[in-house]
Short mmCIF file of C-alpha atoms in Angstrom, two decimals:
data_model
loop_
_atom_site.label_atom_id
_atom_site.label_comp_id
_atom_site.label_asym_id
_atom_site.label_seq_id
_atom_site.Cartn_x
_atom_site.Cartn_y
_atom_site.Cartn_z
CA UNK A 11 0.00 0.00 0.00
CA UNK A 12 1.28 3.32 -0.82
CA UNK A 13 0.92 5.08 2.73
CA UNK A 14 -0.67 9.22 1.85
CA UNK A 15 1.90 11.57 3.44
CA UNK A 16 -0.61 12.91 5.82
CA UNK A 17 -0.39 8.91 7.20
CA UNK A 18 2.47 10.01 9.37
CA UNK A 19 2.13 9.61 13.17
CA UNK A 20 1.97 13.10 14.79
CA UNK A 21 2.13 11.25 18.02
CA UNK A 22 4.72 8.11 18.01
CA UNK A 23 4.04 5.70 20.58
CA UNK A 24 6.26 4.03 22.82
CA UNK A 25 7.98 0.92 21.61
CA UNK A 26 6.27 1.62 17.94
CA UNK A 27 9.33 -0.22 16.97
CA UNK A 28 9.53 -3.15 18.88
CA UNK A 29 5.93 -3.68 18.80
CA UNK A 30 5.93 -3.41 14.36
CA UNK A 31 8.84 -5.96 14.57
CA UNK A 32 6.74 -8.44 17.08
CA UNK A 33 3.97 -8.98 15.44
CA UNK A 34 5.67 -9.51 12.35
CA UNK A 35 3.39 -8.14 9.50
CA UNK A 36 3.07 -9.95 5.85
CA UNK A 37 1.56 -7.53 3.60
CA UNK A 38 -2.36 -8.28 3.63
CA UNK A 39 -2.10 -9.64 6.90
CA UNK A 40 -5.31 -8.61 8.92
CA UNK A 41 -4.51 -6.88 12.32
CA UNK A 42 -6.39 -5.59 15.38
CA UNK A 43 -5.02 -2.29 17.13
CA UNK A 44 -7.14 -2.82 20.60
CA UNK A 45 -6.52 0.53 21.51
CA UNK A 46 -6.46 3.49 18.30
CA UNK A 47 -6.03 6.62 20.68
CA UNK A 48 -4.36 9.04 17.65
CA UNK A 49 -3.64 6.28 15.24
CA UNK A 50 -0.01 5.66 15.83
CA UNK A 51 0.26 1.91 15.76
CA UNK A 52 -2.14 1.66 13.17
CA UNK A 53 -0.36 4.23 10.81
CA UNK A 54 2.26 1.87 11.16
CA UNK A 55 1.05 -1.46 10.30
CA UNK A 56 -0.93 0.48 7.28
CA UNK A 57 2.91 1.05 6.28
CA UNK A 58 3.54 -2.47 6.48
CA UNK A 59 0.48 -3.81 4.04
CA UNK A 60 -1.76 -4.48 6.83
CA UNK A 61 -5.47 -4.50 7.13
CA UNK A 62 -6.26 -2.87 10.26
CA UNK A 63 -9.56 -3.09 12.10
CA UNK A 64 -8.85 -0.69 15.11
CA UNK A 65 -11.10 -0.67 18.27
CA UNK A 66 -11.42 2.47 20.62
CA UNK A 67 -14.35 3.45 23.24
CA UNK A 68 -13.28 6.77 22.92
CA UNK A 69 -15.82 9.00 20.48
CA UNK A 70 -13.50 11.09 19.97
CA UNK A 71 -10.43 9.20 18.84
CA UNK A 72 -13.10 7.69 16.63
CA UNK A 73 -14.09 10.82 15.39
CA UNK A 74 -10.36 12.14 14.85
CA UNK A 75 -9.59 8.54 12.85
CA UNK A 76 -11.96 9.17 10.39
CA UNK A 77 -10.05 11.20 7.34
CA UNK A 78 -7.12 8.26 8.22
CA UNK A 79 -10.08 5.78 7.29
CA UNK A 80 -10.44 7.56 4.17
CA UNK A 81 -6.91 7.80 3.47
CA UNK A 82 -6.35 4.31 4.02
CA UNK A 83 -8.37 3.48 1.00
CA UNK A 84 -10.31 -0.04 2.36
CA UNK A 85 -7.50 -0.97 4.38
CA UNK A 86 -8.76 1.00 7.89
CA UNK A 87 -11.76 0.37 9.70
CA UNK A 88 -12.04 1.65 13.12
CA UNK A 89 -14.75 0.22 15.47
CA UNK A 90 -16.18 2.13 18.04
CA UNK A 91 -16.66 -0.09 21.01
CA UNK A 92 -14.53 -1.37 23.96
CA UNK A 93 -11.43 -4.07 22.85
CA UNK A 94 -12.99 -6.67 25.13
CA UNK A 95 -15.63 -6.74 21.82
CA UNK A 96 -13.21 -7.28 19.46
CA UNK A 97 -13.95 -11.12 19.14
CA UNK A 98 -17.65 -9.97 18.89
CA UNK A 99 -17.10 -7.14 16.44
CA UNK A 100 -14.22 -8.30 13.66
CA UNK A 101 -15.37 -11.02 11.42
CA UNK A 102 -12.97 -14.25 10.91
CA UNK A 103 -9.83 -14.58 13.21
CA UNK A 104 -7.14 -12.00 12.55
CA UNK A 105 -2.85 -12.11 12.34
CA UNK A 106 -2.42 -10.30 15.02
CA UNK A 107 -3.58 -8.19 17.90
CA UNK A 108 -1.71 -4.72 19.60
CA UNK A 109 -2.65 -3.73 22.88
CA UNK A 110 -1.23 -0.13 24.72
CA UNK A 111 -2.76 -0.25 27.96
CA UNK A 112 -4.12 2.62 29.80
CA UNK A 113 -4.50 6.68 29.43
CA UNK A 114 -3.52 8.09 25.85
CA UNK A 115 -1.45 11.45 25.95
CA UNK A 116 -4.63 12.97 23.64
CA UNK A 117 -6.76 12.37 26.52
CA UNK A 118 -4.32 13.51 29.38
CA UNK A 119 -3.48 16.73 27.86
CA UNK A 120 -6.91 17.25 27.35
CA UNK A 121 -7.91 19.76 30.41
CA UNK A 122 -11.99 18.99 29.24
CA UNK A 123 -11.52 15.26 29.59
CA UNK A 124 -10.45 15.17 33.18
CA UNK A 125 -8.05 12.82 33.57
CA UNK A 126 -4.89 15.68 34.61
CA UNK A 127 -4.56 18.01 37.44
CA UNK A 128 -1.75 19.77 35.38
CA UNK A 129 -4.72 21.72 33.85
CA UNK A 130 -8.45 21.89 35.81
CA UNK A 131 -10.79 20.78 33.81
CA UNK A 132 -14.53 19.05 34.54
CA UNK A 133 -13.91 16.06 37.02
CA UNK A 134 -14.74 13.15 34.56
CA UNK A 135 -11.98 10.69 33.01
CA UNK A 136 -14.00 8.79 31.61
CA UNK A 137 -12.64 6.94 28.37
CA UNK A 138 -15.98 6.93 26.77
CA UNK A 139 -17.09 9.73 27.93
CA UNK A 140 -20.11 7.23 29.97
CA UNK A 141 -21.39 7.66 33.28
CA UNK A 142 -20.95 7.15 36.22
CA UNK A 143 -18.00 9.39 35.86
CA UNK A 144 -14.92 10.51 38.37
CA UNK A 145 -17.49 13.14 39.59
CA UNK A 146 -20.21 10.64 40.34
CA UNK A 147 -17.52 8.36 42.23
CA UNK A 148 -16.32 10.93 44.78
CA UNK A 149 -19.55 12.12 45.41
CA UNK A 150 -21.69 9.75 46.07
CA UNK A 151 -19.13 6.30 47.26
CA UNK A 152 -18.81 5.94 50.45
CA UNK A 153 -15.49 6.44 52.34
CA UNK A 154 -14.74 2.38 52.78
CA UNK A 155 -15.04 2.07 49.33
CA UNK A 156 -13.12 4.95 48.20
CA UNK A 157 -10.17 4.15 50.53
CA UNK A 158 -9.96 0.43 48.74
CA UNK A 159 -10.54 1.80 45.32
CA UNK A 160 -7.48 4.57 46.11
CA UNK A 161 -5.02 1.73 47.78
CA UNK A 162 -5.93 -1.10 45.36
CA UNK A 163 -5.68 0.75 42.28
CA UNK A 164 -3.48 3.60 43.31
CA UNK A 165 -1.61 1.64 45.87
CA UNK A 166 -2.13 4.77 48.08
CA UNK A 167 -0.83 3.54 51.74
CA UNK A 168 -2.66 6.45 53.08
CA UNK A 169 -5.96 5.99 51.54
CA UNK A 170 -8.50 6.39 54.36
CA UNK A 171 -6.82 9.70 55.25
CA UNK A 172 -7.68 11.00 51.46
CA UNK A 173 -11.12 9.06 51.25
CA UNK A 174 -12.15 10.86 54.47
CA UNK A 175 -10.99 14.45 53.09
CA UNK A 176 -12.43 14.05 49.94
CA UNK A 177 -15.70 12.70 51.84
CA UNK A 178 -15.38 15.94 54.20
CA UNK A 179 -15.00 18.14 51.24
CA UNK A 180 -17.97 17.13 48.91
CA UNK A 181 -19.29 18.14 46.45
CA UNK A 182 -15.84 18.13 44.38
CA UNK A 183 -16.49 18.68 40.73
CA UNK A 184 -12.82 19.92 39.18
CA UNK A 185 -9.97 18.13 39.21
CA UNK A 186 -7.87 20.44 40.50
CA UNK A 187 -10.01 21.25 43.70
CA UNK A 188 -9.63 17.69 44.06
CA UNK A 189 -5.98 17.80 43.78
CA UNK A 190 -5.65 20.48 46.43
CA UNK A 191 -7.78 18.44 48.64
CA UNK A 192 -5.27 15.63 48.47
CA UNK A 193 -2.39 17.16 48.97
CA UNK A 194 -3.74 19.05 52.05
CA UNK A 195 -4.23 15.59 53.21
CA UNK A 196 -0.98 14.56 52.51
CA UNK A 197 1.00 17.15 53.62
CA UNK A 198 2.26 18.33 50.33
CA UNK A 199 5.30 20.11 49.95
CA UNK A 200 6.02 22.26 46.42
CA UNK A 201 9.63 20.80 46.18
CA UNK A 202 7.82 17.14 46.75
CA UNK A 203 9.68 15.31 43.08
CA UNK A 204 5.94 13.57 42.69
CA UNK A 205 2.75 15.09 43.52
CA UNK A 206 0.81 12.80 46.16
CA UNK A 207 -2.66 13.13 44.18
CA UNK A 208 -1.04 11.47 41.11
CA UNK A 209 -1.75 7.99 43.19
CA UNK A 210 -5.06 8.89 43.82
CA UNK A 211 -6.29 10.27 40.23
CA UNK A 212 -4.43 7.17 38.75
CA UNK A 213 -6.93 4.77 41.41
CA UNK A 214 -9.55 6.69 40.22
CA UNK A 215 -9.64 6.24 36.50
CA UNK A 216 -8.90 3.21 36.58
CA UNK A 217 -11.79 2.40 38.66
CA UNK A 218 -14.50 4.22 37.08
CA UNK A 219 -12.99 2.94 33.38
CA UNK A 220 -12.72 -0.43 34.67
CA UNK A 221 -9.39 -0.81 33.34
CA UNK A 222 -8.22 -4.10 35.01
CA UNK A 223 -11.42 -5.80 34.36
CA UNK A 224 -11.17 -4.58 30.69
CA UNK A 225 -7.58 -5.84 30.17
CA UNK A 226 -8.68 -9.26 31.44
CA UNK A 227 -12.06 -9.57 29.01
CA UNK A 228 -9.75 -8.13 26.54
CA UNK A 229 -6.92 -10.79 26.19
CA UNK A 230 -9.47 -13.33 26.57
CA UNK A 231 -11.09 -11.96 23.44
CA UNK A 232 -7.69 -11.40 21.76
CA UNK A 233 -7.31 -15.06 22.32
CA UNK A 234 -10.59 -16.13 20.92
CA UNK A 235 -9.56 -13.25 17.96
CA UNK A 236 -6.46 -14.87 16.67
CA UNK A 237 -5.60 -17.75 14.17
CA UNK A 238 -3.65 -20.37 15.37
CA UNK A 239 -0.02 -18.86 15.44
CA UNK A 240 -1.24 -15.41 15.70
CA UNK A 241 0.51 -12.54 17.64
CA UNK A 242 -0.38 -10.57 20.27
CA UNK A 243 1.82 -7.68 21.49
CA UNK A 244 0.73 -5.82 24.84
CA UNK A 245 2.31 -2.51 25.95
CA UNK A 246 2.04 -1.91 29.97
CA UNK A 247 3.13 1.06 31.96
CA UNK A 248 2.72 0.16 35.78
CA UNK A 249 2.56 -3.11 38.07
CA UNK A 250 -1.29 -3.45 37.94
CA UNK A 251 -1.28 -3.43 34.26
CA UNK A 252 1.57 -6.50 34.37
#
C-alpha cells in the first residue's frame, strides 16, 4: 500500500518499533489495534500492508480517525466499542492483535476530559465519555469504598486519610479542587519530586474505566480473535497493568 503523506504519526508511541517488529506483518495480513487513541500503531502497520480493524471506546479518537479511514483506501476500519468486543465485532480470526494499555497522551493533555490536574478541567476521566464518571464516584461512594478503590488501584498507603478528606470536602467537581484536597491531606510540599494526588487520580480512573477488568475480558477476546499462530503484542506502563 502506498501510505498518503498525511499517514504520518503526529504522536509516536512508545515501543512503535519493537511492537511493528513483534507482530511480524506480511503484507495483507489482517490486524487488530485494541486501543487506536491518535492512530499511531495503526499508521504503522498500514505502512507495512496491513489491514487494520482498530477498536477504541473513545468518540473522539473515533471521530479524529476518520479522514485516516479515508486515506487508508479499504485498508482501515475503526470500530467504536470497547477491545474486550473485538472477538464480537471483527469477522474471521485475525494475524495479530496490539494492545497499549491505559490513558492516551490525547486524553491527558486534554484539560476537558479530566483525567490531569496539570490543567483543571470538569472532574470526569472517563474513556468513553459514559457515566458514572470521576465526579459521580467521589460524590456519592462511600469512604470504605473509596479508601480500597485509592489503595488497590493507586496503591495509596494512606488511603482512608484522602477518602475521608475528599468525603469531608464534597461536592468536588474539578480536578484540581480535588488535587488540592489531596495534597492538604498529605501534607504536600512544592519541592515534593511527585505530587501525592497522582496515586489517587491514577486509582480513580482506573476504577471508574474499569481498566483491570477490561484488560482481562480483553486478552481473553484477543485469544478467541487470533488464528492459530497469531501474535499478540501488549504494551504496559505500571505493576497493575503487568
Amino acid at each position: 500500500m502506498n501510505v498518503p503523506q498525511s499517514l504520518d504519526a503526529p504522536h509516536v508511541p512508545v515501543l512503535l518499533d519493537a511492537v511493528v517488529a513483534s507482530l511480524s506483518v506480511t503484507p495483507g495480513e489482517s490486524i487488530i489495534d485494541a486501543t487506536f487513541g491518535a492512530g499511531g500503531y495503526t499508521r504503522a502497520l498500514l505502512s507495512q500492508g496491513a489491514r487494520v480493524i482498530a477498536f477504541d471506546r473513545d468518540p473522539d479518537a473515533i471521530a479524529e480517525g476518520q479522514p485516516l479511514v479515508a486515506e487508508a483506501d479499504g485498508a482501515l476500519e475503526l470500530v467504536h466499542a470497547e477491545f474486550s468486543r473485538m472477538d464480537e465485532e471483527v469477522s474471521g480470526q485475525v494475524d495479530g492483535v496490539v494492545m497499549d494499555i491505559g490513558v492516551s497522551s490525547m486524553q491527558l493533555d486534554r484539560a476537558d476530559r479530566g483525567f490531569s490536574f496539570q490543567a483543571d478541567g470538569p472532574l470526569d476521566m472517563t474513556m468513553g465519555r459514559t457515566r458514572p464518571n470521576a465526579a459521580d464516584f467521589v460524590n456519592e461512594a462511600d469512604e470504605g469504598e473509596m479508601a480500597d478503590v485509592l489503595y488497590t488501584y493507586g496503591e495509596e498507603h494512606q488511603s482512608r486519610r484522602v477518602a475521608r478528606a475528599i468525603v469531608a470536602a464534597r461536592p468536588l467537581t474539578r480536578t484540581g479542587e480535588m488535587a488540592n484536597v489531596i495534597r492538604k491531606a498529605l501534607g504536600h510540599k512544592p519541592h515534593d519530586k511527585k505530587d501525592p494526588a497522582t496515586r489517587s487520580f491514577q486509582a480513580i480512573r482506573i476504577h471508574v474505566n474499569r481498566e483491570l477488568g477490561e484488560l482481562e475480558d480483553g486478552l481473553n477476546a484477543a485469544e478467541r480473535a487470533l488464528k492459530p499462530g497469531g501474535r499478540l503484542a501488549v504494551v504496559t506502563f505500571h505493576s497493575l497493568e503487568d
